[in-house]
PDB file of C-alpha atoms in Angstrom:
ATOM      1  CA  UNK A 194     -77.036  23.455 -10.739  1.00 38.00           C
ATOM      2  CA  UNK A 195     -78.276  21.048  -8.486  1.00 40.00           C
ATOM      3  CA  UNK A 196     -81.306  21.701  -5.512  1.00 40.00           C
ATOM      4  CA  UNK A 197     -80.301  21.037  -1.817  1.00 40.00           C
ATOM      5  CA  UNK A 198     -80.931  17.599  -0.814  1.00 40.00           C
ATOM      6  CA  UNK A 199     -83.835  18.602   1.884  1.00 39.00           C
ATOM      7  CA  UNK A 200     -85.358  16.411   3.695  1.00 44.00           C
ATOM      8  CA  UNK A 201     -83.978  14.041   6.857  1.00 46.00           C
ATOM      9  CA  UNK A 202     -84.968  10.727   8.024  1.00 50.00           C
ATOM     10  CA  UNK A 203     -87.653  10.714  10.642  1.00 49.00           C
ATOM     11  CA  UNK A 204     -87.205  12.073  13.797  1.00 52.00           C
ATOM     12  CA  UNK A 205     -85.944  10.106  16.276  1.00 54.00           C
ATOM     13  CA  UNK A 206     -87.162   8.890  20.039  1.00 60.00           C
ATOM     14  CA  UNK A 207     -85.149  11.615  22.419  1.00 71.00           C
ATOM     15  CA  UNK A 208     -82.042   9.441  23.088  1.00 74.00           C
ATOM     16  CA  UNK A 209     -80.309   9.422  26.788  1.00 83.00           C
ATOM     17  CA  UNK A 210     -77.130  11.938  27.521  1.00 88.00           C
ATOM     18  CA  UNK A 211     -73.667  10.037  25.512  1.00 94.00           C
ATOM     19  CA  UNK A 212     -72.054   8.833  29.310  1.00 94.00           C
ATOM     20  CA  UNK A 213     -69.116  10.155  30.361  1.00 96.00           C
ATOM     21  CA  UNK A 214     -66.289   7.921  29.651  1.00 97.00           C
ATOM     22  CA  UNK A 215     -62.710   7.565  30.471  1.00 97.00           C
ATOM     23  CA  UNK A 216     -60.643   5.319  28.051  1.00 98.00           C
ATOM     24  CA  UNK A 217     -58.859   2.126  29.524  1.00 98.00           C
ATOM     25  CA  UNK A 218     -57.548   0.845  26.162  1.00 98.00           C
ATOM     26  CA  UNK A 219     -58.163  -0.475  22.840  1.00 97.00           C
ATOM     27  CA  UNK A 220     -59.148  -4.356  22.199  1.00 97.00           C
ATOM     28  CA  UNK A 221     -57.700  -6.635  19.264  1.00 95.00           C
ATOM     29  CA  UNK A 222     -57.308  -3.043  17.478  1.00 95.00           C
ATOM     30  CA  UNK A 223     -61.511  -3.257  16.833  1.00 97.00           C
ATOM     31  CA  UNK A 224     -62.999  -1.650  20.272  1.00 98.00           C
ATOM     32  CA  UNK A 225     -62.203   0.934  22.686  1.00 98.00           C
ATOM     33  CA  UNK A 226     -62.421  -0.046  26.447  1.00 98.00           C
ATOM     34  CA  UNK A 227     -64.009   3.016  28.971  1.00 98.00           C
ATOM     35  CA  UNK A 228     -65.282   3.147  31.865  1.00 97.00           C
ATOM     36  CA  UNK A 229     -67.190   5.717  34.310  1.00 96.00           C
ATOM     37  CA  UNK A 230     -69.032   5.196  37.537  1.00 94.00           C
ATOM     38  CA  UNK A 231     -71.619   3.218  36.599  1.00 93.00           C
ATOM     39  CA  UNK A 232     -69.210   0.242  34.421  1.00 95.00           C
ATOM     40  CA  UNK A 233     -67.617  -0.656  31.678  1.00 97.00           C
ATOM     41  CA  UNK A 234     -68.552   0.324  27.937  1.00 98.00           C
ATOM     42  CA  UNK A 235     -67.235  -1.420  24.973  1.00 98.00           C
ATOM     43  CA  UNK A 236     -67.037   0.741  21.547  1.00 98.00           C
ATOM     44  CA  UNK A 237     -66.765  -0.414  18.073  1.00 98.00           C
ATOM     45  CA  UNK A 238     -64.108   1.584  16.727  1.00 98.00           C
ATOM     46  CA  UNK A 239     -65.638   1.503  12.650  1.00 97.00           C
ATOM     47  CA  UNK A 240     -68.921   1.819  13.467  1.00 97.00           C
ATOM     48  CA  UNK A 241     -68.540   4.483  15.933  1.00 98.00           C
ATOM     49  CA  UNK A 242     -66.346   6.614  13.643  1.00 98.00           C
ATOM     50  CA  UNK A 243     -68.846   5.661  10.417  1.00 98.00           C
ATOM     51  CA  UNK A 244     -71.525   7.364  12.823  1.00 98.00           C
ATOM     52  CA  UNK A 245     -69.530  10.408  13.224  1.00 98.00           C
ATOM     53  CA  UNK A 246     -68.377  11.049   9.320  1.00 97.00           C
ATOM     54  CA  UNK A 247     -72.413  10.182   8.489  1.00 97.00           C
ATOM     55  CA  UNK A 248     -73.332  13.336  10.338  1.00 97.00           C
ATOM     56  CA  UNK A 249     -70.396  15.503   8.813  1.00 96.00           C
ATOM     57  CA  UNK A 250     -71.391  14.119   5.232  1.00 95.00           C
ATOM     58  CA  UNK A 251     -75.177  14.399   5.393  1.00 95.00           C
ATOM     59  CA  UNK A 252     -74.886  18.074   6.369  1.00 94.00           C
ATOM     60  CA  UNK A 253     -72.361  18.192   3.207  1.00 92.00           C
ATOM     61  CA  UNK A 254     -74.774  16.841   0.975  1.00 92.00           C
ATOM     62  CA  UNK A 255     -77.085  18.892   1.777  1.00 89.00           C
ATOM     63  CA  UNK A 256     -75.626  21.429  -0.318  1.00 84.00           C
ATOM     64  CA  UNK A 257     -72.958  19.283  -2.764  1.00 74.00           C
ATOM     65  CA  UNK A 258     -73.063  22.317  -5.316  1.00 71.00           C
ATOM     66  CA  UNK A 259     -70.948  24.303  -3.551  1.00 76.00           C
ATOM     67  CA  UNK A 260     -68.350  22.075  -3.274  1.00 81.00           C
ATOM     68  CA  UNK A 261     -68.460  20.253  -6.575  1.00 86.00           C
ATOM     69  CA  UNK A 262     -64.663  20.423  -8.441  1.00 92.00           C
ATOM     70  CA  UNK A 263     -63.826  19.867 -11.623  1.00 93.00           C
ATOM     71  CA  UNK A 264     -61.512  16.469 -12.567  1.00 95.00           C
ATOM     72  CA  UNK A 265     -58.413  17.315 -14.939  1.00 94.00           C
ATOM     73  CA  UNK A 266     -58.532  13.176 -15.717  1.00 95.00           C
ATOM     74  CA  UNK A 267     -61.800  12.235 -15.696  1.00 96.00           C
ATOM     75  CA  UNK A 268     -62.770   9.105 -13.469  1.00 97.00           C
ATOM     76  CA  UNK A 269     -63.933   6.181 -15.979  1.00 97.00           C
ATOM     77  CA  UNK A 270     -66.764   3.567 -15.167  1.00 97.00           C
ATOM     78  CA  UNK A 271     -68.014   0.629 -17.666  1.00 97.00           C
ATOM     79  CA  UNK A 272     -71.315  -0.829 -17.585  1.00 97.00           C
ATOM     80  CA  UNK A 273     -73.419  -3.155 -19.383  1.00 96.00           C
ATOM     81  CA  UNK A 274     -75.724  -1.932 -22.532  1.00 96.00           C
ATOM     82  CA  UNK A 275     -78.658  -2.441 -20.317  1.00 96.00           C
ATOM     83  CA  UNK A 276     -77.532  -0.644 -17.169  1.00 96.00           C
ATOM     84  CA  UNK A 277     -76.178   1.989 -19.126  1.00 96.00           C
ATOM     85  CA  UNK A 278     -79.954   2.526 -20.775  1.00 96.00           C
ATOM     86  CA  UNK A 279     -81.020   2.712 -17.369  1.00 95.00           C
ATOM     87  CA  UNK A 280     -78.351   5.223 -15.839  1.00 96.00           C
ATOM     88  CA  UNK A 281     -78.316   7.404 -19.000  1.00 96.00           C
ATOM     89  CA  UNK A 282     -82.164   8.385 -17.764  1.00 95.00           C
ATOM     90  CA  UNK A 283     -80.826   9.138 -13.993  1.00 95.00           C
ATOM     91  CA  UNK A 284     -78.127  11.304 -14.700  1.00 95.00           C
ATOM     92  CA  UNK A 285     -79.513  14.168 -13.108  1.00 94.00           C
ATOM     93  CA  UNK A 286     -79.829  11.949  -9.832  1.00 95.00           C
ATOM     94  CA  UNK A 287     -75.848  12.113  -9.630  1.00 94.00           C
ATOM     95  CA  UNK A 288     -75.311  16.016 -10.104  1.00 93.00           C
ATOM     96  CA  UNK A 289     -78.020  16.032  -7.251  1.00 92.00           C
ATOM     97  CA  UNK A 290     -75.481  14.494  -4.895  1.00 92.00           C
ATOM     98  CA  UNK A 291     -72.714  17.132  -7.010  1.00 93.00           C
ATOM     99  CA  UNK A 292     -71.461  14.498  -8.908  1.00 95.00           C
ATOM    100  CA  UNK A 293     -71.634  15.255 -12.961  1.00 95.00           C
ATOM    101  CA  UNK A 294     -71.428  11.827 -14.777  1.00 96.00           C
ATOM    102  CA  UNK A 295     -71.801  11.828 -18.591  1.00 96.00           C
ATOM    103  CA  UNK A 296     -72.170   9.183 -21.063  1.00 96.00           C
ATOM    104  CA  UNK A 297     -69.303   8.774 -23.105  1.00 96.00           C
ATOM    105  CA  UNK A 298     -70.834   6.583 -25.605  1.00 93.00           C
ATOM    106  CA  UNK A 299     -71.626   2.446 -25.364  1.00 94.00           C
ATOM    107  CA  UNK A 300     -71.434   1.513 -21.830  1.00 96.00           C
ATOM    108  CA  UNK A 301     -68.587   4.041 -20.861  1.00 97.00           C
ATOM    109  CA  UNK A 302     -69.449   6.949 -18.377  1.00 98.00           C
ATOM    110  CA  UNK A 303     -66.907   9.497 -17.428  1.00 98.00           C
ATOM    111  CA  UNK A 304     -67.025  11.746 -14.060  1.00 97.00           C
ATOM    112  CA  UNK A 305     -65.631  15.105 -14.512  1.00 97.00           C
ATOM    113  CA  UNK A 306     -66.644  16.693 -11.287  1.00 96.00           C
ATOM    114  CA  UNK A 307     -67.392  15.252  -7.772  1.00 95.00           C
ATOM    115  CA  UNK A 308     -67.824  16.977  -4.643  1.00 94.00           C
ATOM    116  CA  UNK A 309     -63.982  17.862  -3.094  1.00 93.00           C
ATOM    117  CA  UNK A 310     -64.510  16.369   0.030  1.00 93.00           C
ATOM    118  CA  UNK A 311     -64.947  12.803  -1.016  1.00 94.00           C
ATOM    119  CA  UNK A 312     -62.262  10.583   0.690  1.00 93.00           C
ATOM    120  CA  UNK A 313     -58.917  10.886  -1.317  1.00 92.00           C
ATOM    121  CA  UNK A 314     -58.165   7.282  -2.855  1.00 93.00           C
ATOM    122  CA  UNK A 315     -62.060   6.600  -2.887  1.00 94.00           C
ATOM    123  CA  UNK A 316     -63.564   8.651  -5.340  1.00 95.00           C
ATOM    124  CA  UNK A 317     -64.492   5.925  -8.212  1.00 96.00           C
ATOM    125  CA  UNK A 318     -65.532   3.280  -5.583  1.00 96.00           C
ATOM    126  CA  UNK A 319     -68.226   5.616  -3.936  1.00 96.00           C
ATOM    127  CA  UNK A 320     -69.374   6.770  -7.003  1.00 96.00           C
ATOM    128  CA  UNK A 321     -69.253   3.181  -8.575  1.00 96.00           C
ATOM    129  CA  UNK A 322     -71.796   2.412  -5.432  1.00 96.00           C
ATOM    130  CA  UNK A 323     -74.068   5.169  -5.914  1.00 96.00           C
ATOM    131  CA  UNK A 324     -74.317   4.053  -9.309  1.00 96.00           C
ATOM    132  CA  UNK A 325     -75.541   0.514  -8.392  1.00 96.00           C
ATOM    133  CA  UNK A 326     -77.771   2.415  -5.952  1.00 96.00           C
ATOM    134  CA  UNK A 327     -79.299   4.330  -8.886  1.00 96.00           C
ATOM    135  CA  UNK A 328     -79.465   1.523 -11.183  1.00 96.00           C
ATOM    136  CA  UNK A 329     -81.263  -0.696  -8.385  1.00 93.00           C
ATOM    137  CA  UNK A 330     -83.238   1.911  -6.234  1.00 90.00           C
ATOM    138  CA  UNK A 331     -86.887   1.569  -7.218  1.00 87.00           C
ATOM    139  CA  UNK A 332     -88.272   4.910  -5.622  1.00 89.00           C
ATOM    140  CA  UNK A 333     -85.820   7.805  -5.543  1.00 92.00           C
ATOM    141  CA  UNK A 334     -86.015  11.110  -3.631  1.00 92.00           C
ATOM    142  CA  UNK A 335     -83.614  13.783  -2.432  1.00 90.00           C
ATOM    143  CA  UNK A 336     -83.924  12.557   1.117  1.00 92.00           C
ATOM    144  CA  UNK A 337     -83.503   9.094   0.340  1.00 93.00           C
ATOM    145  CA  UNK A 338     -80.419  10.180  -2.310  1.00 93.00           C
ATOM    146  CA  UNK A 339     -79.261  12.087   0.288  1.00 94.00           C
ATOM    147  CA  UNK A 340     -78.981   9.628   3.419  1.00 95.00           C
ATOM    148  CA  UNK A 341     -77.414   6.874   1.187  1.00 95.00           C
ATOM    149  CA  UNK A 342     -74.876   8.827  -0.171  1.00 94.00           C
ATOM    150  CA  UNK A 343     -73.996  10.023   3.407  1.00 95.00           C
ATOM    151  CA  UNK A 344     -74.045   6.620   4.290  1.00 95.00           C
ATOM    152  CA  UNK A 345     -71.328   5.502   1.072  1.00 94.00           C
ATOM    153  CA  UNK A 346     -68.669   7.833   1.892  1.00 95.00           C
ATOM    154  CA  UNK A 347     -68.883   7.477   5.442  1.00 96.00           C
ATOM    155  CA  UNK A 348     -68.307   3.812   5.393  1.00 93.00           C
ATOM    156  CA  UNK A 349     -65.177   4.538   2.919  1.00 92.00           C
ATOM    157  CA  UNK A 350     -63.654   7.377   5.094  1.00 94.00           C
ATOM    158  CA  UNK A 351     -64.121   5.167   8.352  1.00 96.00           C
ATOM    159  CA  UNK A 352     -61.175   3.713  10.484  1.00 95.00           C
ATOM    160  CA  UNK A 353     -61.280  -0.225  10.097  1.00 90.00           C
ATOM    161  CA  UNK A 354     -60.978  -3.292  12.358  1.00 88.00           C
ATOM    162  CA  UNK A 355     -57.806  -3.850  13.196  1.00 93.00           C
ATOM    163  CA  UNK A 356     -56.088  -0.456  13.178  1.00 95.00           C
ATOM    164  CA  UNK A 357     -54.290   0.370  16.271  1.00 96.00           C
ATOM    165  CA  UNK A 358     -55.350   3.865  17.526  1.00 97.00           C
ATOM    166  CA  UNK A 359     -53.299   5.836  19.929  1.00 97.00           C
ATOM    167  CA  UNK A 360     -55.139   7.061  23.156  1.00 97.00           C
ATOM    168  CA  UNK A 361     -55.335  10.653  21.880  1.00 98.00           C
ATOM    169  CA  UNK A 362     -56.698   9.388  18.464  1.00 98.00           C
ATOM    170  CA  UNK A 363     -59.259   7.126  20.733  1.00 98.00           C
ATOM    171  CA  UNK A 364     -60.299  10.439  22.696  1.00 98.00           C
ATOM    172  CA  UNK A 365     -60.909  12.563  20.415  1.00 98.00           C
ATOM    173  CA  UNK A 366     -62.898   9.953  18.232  1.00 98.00           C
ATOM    174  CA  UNK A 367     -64.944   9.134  21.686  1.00 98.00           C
ATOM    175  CA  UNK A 368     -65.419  12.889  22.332  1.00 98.00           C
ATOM    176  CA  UNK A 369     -66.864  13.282  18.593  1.00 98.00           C
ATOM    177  CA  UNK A 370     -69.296  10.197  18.805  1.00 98.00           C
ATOM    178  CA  UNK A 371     -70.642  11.568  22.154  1.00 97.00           C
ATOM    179  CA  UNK A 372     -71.516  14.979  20.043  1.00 97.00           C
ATOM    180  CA  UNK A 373     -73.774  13.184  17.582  1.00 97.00           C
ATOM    181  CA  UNK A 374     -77.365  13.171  17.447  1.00 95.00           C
ATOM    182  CA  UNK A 375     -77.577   9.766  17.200  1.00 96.00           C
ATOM    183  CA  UNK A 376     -74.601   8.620  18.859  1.00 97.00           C
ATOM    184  CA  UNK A 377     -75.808   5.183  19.461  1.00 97.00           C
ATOM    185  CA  UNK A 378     -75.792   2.797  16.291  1.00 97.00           C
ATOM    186  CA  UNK A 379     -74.209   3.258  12.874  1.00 96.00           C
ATOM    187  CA  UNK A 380     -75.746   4.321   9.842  1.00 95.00           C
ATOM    188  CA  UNK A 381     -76.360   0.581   9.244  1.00 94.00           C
ATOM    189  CA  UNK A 382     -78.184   0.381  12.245  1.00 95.00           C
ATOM    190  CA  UNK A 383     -75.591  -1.580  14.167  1.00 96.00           C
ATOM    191  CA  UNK A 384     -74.958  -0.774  17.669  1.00 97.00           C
ATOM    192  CA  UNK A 385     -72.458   1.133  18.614  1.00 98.00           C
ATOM    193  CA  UNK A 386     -71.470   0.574  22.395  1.00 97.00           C
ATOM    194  CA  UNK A 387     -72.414  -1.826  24.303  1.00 97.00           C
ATOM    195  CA  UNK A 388     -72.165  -1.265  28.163  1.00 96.00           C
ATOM    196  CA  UNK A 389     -71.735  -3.698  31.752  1.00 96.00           C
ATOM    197  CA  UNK A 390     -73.201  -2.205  34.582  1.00 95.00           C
ATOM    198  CA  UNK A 391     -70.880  -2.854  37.865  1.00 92.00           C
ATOM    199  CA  UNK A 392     -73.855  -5.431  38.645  1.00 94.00           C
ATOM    200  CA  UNK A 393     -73.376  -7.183  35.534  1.00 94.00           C
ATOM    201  CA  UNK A 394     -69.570  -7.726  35.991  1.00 92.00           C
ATOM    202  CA  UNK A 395     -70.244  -8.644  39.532  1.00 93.00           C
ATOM    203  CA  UNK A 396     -73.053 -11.596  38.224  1.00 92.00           C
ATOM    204  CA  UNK A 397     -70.415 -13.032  35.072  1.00 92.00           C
ATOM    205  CA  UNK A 398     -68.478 -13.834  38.454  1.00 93.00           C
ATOM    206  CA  UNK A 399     -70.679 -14.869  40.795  1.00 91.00           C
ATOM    207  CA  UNK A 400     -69.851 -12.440  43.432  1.00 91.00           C
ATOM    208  CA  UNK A 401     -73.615 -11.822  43.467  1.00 87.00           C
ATOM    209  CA  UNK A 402     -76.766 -13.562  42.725  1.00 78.00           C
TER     210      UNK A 402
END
């Protein structure tokens, strides 16, 4: 049965209030245009919505267990004879995360149980990442295990660039972001939002110096 994935990443500088923001459009199908008072905010649509599904998945895997199901086809993955030395001795890494992979002899693997909530349609690519994380990962620990697997399925459940959002879908995915703790920059450390004070519009056009 596998342990809780305690731990978190270190605590973060107190971060200033999310504004309060009220939607203008959407840009080239990639950022959200808002504005308040004090100017004009642009958002990255992926990264902002890759912020808010890291959240909801870290607090999932912090207890993957309960949510582990059981495959009636098994998801296959192949590797090479030296990977698959390597993986076959951090197998217990995966059911950590509430994924059971077991060798199926040579360099096949078969999953027969991952954690329901994975993104339907993206099951054997996330875990086919957190194998090469295994595999490559010098140092592993729960909290470490824990924040890149968060990371994995949050990029793979994520809106892309490109995708037209409707002004209710824009909303509520601006009203989520401002609930984060670390509303800010994505899991990749990317920023987020990026703002223009009325000032700063008012210097790109020379109305003041």
């Amino acid at each position: 049965m596998p342990e809780a994935l305690y731990g978190a990443p270190a605590a973060a500088p107190e971060l200033p209030a999310f504004p309060e923001l009220s939607l203008i459009g959407q840009h080239h199908g990639t950022y959200l245009i808002a504005q308040n008072e004090e100017g004009l905010y642009l958002i990255d649509q992926h990264a902002a919505h890759e912020r808010v599904n890291y959240e909801y998945y870290y607090e999932k895997f912090g207890h993957p267990a309960d949510a582990s199901q059981e495959l009636l086809i098994p998801i296959t993955l192949e590797f090479t004879p030296s990977d698959s030395a390597k993986l076959k001795e951090r197998l217990h890494w995966f059911e950590q995360a509430g994924v059971i992979l077991e060798h199926f002899g040579g360099g096949t693997f078969r999953v027969v149980s991952h954690p329901y909530w994975f993104p339907q349609g993206e099951e054997e690519a996330i875990i086919q990442e957190m194998a090469e994380w295994v595999l490559h990962e010098r140092a592993i620990d729960l909290a470490k295990l824990r924040e890149a697997s968060s990371t994995m399925v949050s990029c793979k459940a994520s809106i892309k660039a490109n995708q037209k959002l409707t002004p209710e879908e824009a909303n509520t995915l601006i009203r989520r972001l401002a609930a984060c703790k670390q509303p800010y920059t994505c899991p990749h450390g990317r920023p987020i939002i990026v703002s223009f004070t009325a000032y700063d519009l008012e210097k790109l056009f020379k109305r003041v110096m």
